[in-house]
Short mmCIF file of C-alpha atoms and ligand atoms in Angstrom, two decimals:
data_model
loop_
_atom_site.label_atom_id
_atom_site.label_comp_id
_atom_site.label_asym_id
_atom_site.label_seq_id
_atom_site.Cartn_x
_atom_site.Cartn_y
_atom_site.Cartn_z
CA UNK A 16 0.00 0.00 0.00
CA UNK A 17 1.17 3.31 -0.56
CA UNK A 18 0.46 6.74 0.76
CA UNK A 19 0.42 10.23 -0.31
CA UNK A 20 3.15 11.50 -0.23
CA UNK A 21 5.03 8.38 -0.60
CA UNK A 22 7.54 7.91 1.83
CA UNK A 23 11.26 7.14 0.23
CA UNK A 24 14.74 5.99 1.26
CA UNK A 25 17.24 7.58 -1.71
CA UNK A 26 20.32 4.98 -1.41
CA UNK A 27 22.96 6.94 -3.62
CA UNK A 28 26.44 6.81 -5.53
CA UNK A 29 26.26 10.78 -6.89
CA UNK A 30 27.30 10.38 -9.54
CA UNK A 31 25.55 13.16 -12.02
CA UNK A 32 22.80 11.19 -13.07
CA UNK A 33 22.46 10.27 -9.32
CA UNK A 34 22.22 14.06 -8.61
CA UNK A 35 19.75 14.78 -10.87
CA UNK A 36 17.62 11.72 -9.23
CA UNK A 37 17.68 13.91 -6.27
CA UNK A 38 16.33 16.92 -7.67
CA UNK A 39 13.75 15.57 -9.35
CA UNK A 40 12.88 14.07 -6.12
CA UNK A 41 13.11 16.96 -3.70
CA UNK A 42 10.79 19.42 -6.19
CA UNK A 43 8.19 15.98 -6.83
CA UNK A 44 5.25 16.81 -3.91
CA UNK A 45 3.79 13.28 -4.73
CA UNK A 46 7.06 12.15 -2.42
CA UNK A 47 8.65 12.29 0.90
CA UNK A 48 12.46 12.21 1.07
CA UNK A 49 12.98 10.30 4.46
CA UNK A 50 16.86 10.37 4.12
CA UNK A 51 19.79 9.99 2.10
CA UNK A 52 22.23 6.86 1.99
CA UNK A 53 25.23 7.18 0.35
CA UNK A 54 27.29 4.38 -1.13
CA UNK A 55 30.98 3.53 -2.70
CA UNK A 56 29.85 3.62 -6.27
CA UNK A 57 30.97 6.13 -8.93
CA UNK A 58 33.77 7.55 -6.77
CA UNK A 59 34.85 6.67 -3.27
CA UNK A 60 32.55 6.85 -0.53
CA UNK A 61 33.58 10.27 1.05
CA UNK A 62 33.24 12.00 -2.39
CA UNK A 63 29.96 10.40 -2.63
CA UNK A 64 28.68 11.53 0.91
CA UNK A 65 30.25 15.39 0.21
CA UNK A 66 28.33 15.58 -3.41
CA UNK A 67 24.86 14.07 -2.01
CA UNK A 68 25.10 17.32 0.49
CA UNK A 69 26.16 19.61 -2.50
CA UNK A 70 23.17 18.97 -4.32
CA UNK A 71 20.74 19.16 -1.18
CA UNK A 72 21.99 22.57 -0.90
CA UNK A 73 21.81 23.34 -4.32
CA UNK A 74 18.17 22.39 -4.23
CA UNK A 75 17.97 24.88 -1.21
CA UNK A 76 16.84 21.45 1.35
CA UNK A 77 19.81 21.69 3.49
CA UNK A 78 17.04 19.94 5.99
CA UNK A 79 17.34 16.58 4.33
CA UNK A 80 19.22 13.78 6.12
CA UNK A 81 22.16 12.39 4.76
CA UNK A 82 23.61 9.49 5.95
CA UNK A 83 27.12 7.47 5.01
CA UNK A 84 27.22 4.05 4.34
CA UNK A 85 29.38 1.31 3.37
CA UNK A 86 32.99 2.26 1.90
CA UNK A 87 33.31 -0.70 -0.04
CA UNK A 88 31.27 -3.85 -1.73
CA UNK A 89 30.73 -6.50 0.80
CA UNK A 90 33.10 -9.26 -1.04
CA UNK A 91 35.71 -7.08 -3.00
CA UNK A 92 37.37 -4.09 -3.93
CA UNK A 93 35.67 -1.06 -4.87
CA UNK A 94 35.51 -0.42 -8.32
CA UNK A 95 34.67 3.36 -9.58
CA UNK A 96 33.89 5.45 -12.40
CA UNK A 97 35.98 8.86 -12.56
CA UNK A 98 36.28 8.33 -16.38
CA UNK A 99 32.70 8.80 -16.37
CA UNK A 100 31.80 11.32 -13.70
CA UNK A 101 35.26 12.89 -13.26
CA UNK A 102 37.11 12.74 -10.16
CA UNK A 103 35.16 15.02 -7.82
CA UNK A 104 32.01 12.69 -9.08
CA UNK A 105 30.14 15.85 -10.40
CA UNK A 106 32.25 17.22 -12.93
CA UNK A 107 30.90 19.70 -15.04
CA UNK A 108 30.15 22.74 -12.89
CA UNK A 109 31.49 23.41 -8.92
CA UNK A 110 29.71 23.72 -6.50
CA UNK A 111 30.47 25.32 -2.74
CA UNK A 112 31.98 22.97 -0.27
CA UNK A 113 28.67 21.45 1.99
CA UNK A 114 27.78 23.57 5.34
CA UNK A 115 25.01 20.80 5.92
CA UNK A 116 26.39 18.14 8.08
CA UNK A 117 26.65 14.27 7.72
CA UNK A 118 24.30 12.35 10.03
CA UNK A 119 26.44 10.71 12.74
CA UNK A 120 24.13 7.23 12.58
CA UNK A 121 25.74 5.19 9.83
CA UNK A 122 23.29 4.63 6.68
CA UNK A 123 22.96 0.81 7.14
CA UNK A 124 21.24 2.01 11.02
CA UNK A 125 19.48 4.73 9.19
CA UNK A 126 17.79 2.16 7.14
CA UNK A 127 17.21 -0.43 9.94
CA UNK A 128 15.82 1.97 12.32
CA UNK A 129 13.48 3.88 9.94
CA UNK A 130 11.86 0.84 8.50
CA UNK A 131 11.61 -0.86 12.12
CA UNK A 132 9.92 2.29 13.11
CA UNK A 133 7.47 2.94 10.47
CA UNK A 134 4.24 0.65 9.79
CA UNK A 135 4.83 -1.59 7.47
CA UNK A 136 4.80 -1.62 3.60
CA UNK A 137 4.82 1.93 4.01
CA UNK A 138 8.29 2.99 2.78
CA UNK A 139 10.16 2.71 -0.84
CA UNK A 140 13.51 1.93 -1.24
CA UNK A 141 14.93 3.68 -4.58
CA UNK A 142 18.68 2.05 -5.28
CA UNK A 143 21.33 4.08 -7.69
CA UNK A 144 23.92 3.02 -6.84
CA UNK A 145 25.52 -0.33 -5.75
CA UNK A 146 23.35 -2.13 -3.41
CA UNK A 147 26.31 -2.72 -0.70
CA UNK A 148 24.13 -0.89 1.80
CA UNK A 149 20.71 -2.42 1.03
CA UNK A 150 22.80 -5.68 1.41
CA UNK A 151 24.21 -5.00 4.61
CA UNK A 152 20.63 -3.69 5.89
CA UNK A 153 19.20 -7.28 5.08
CA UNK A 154 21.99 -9.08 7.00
CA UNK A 155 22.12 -7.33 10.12
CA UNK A 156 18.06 -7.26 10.23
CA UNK A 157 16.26 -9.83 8.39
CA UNK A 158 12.93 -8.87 9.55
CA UNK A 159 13.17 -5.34 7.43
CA UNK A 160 12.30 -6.88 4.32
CA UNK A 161 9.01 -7.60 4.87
CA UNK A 162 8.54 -3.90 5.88
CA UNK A 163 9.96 -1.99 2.66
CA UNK A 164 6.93 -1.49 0.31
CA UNK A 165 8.86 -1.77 -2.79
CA UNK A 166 12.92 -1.31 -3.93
CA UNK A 167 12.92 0.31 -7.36
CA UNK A 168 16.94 0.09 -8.17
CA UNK A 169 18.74 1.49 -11.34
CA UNK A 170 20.97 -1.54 -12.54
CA UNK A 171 21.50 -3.91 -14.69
CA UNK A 172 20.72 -4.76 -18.66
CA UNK A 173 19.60 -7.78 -20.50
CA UNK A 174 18.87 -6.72 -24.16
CA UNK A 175 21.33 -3.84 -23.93
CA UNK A 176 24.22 -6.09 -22.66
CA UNK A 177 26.65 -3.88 -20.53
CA UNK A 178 28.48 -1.09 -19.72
CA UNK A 179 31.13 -1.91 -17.66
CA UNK A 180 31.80 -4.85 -19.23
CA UNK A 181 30.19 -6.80 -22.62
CA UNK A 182 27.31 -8.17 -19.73
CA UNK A 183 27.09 -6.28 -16.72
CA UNK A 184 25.95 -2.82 -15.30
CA UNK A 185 28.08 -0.99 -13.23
CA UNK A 186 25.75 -1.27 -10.11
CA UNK A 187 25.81 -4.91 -10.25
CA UNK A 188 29.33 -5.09 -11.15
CA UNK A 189 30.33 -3.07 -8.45
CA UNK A 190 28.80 -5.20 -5.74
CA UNK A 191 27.25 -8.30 -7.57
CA UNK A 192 27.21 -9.98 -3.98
CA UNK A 193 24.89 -7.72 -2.76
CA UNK A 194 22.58 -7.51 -5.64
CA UNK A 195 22.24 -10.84 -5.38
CA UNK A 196 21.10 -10.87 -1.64
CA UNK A 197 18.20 -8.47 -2.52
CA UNK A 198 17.05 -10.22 -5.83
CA UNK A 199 16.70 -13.33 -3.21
CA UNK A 200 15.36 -11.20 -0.85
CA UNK A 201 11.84 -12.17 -2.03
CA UNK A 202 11.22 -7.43 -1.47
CA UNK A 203 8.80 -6.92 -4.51
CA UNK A 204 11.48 -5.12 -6.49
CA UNK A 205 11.06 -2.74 -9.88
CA UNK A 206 14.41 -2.92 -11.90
CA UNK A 207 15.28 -0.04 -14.03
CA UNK A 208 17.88 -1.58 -16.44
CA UNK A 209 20.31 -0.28 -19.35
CA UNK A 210 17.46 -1.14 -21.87
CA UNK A 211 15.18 1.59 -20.42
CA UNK A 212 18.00 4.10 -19.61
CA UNK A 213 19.45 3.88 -22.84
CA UNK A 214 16.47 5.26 -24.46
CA UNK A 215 16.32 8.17 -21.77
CA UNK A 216 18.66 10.41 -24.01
CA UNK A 217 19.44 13.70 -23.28
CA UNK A 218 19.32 16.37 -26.42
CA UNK A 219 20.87 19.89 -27.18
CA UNK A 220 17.30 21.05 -27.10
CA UNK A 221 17.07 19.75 -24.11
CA UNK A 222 19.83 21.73 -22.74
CA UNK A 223 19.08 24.54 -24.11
CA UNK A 224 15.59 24.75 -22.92
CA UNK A 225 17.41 23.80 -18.76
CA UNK A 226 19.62 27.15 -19.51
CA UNK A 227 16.81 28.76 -20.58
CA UNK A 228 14.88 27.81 -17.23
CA UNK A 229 17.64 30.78 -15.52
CA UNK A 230 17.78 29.28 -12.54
CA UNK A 231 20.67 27.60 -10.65
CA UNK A 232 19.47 24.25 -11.16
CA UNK A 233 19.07 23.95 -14.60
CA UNK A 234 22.32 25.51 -15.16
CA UNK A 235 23.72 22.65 -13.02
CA UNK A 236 22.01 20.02 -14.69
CA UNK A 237 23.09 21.20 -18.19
CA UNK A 238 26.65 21.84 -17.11
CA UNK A 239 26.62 18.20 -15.67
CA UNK A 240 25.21 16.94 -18.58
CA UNK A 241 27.39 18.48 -20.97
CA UNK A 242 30.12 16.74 -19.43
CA UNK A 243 28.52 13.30 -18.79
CA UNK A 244 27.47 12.70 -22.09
CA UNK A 245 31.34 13.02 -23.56
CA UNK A 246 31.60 9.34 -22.51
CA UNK A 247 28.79 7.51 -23.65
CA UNK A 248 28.70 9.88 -26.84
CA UNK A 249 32.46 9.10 -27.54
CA UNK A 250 31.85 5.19 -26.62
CA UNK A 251 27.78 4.41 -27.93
CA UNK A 252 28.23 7.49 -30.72
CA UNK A 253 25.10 8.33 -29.12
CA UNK A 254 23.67 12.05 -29.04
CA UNK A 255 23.18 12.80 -25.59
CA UNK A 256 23.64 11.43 -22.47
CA UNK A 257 21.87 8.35 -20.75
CA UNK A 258 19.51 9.63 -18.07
CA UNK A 259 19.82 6.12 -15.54
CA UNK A 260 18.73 7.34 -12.16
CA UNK A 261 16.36 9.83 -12.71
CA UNK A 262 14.29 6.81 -14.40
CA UNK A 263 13.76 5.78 -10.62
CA UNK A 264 12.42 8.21 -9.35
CA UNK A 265 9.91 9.65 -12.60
CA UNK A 266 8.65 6.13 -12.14
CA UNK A 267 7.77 6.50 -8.42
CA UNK A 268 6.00 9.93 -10.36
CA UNK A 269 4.75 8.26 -13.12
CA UNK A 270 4.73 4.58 -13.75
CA UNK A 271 2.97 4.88 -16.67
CA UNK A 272 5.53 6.09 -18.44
CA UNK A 273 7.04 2.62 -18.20
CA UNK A 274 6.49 -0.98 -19.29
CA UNK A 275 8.03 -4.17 -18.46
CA UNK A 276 7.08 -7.92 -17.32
CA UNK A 277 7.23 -9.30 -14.02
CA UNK A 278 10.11 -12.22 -14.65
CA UNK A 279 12.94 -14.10 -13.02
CA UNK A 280 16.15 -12.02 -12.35
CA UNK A 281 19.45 -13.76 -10.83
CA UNK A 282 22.45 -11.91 -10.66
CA UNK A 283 25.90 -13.55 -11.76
CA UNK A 284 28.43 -13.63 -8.72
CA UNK A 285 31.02 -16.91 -9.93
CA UNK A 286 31.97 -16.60 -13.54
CA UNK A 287 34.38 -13.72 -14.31
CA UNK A 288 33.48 -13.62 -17.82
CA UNK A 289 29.99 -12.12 -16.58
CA UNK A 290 30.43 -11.17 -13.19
CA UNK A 291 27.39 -8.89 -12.50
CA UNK A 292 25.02 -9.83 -15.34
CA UNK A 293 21.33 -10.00 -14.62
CA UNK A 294 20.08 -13.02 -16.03
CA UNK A 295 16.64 -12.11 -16.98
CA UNK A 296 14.34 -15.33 -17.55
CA UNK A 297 12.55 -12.78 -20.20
CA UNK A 298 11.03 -15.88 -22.06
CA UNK A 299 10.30 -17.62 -18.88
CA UNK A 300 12.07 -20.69 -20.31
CA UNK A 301 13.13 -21.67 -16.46
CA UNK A 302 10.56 -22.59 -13.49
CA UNK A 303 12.32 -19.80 -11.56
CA UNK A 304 10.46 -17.35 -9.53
CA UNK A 305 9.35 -14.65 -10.68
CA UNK A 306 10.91 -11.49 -8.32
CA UNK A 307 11.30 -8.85 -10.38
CA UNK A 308 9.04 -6.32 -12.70
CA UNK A 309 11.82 -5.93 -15.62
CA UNK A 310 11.23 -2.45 -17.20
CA UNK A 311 12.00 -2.37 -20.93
CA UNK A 312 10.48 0.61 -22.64
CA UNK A 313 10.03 4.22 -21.37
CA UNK A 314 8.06 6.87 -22.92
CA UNK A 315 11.01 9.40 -23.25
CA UNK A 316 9.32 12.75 -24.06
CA UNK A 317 6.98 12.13 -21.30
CA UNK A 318 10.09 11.23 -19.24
CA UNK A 319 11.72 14.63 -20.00
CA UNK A 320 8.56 16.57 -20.20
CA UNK A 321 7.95 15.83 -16.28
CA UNK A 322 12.19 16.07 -15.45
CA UNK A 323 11.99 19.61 -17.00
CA UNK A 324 8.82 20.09 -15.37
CA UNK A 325 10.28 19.84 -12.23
CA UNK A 326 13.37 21.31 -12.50
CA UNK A 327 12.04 24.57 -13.59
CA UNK A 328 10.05 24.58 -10.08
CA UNK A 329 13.33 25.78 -8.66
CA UNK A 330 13.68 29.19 -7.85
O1 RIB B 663 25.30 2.09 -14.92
C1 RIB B 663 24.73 3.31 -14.55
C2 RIB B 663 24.64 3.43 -13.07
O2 RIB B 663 25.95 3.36 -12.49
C3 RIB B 663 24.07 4.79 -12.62
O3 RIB B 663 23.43 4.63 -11.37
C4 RIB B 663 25.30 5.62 -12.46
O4 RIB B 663 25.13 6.70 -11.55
C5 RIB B 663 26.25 4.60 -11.87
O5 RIB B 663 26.00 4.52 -10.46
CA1 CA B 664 24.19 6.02 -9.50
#
């Protein structure tokens, strides 16, 4: 069951894409930011934890809570992404150093404590970055995942392949362990994969129309955009950059804009030829469970008509 607004946990690697998740959160009335919970993901941990402040302040919401989490995946090293988001994480534009604080409760407590206090099913999880923390949250309290409503994650790709490697996401790459332990979890989980993201390009019009807006934000956003997209336009040859975690939370906003199938998902933790590789039983050729709606299509103009939306909000 869900309520108005609905209550959310935003468990974060910022991370541009992450950053612009959080926007289009804060100015999105239909929700209730609970908390933030950052993750090692695109750049170390502390970098992550400084830039999820940064943009609460940019947003003017120096009230939200932001909480550190885990450092590093729960089985190996970290792996990061500075040739994607730079080395500060939100190259592009800078931004002032944070006055907002960190919480002092660590995120995996955050996330224990807040579910164990609210009524059940009341309380979405939205994942962008690697699920170390989620993970973690499930081990050290068991009885929490029959309390989150729904986890609606950014990872993975099945008809897209890759993009860290020819079969895995970065999200699941970075901590395939811990994806696993929520897609066995048996949390009713919405997974926002490459094959949706990928179609949630960026354009110059686009761009144009977020400097247009003349506020702070959408100068941000373009500037961050501008630089994001280098990658996947010098690697896809794709105009425009890939829009992956703002897909969460426009979904939270407007499902409708999406369409997938409720299918078998496993995650790939042995082999290191596809570490990280959701295994989507797409066909349902296997007698495996279903645990997972699989997006596969977004309606992108309606996806950037509600982002822009949004954005311009913002004094
Ligand atoms: O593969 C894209 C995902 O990895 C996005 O969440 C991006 O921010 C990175 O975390
Ligand atoms: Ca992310």
């Amino acid at each position: 069951m869900t309520h108005f607004p609905r209550q959310i946990i935003i468990d974060t690697d910022p991370g541009q894409d992450d950053a612009v998740a959080i926007l289009l959160a804060l100015a999105s009335p239909e929700l209730e930011v609970l908390g933030i919970t950052t993750v090692a993901g695109n750049v170390p941990l502390a970098l992550t934890s400084l830039n999820a402040r940064r943009v609460c302040e940019l947003a003017k919401r120096s009230d939200v809570a932001v909480f550190a989490g885990c450092h590093q995946p729960l089985k190996r090293a970290l792996v990061t992404a500075e040739n994607v988001h730079g080395k500060t994480g939100l190259d592009g534009i800078e931004l002032p150093e944070p006055i907002m604080p960190l919480q002092s409760m660590h995120a995996v407590d955050f996330m224990i404590e807040t579910l164990r206090q609210a009524p059940e099913k009341t309380i979405t999880l939205c994942s962008l970055g690697p699920m170390t923390n989620t993970a973690q949250a499930l081990m050290q309290a068991p009885d929490i995942a029959s309390r989150i409503e729904r986890i609606v994650l950014m990872g993975g790709g099945f008809f897209e392949g890759g993009n860290i490697t020819p079969s895995a996401e970065f999200n699941m790459y970075v901590d395939p362990e811990a994806a696993q332990i929520v897609f066995a979890s048996g949390i009713p989980l919405t997974v926002i994969p490459l094959d949706v993201t990928h179609q949630a390009l960026t354009s110059k019009q686009w761009l144009d129309d977020l400097r247009a807006m003349n506020n702070q934000v959408g100068t941000a956003v373009a500037a961050w955009t501008d630089f994001f997209e280098r990658y996947d336009r010098e690697k896809y040859g794709s105009e425009g950059a890939p829009l992956h975690d703002p897909c969460v939370i426009a979904y939270l906003i407007q499902p409708e804009l999406f369409s997938g199938r409720w299918v078998n998902v496993e995650i790939e933790t042995n082999s290191a030829l596809t570490l990280g590789a959701t295994v989507v039983d797409w066909w349902r050729v296997t007698d495996r469970k279903a645990n997972a709606e699989f997006l596969r299509h977004i309606n992108r103009d309606g996806f950037f008509q509600l982002l822009s939306h949004r954005l311009a909000s913002y004094e």
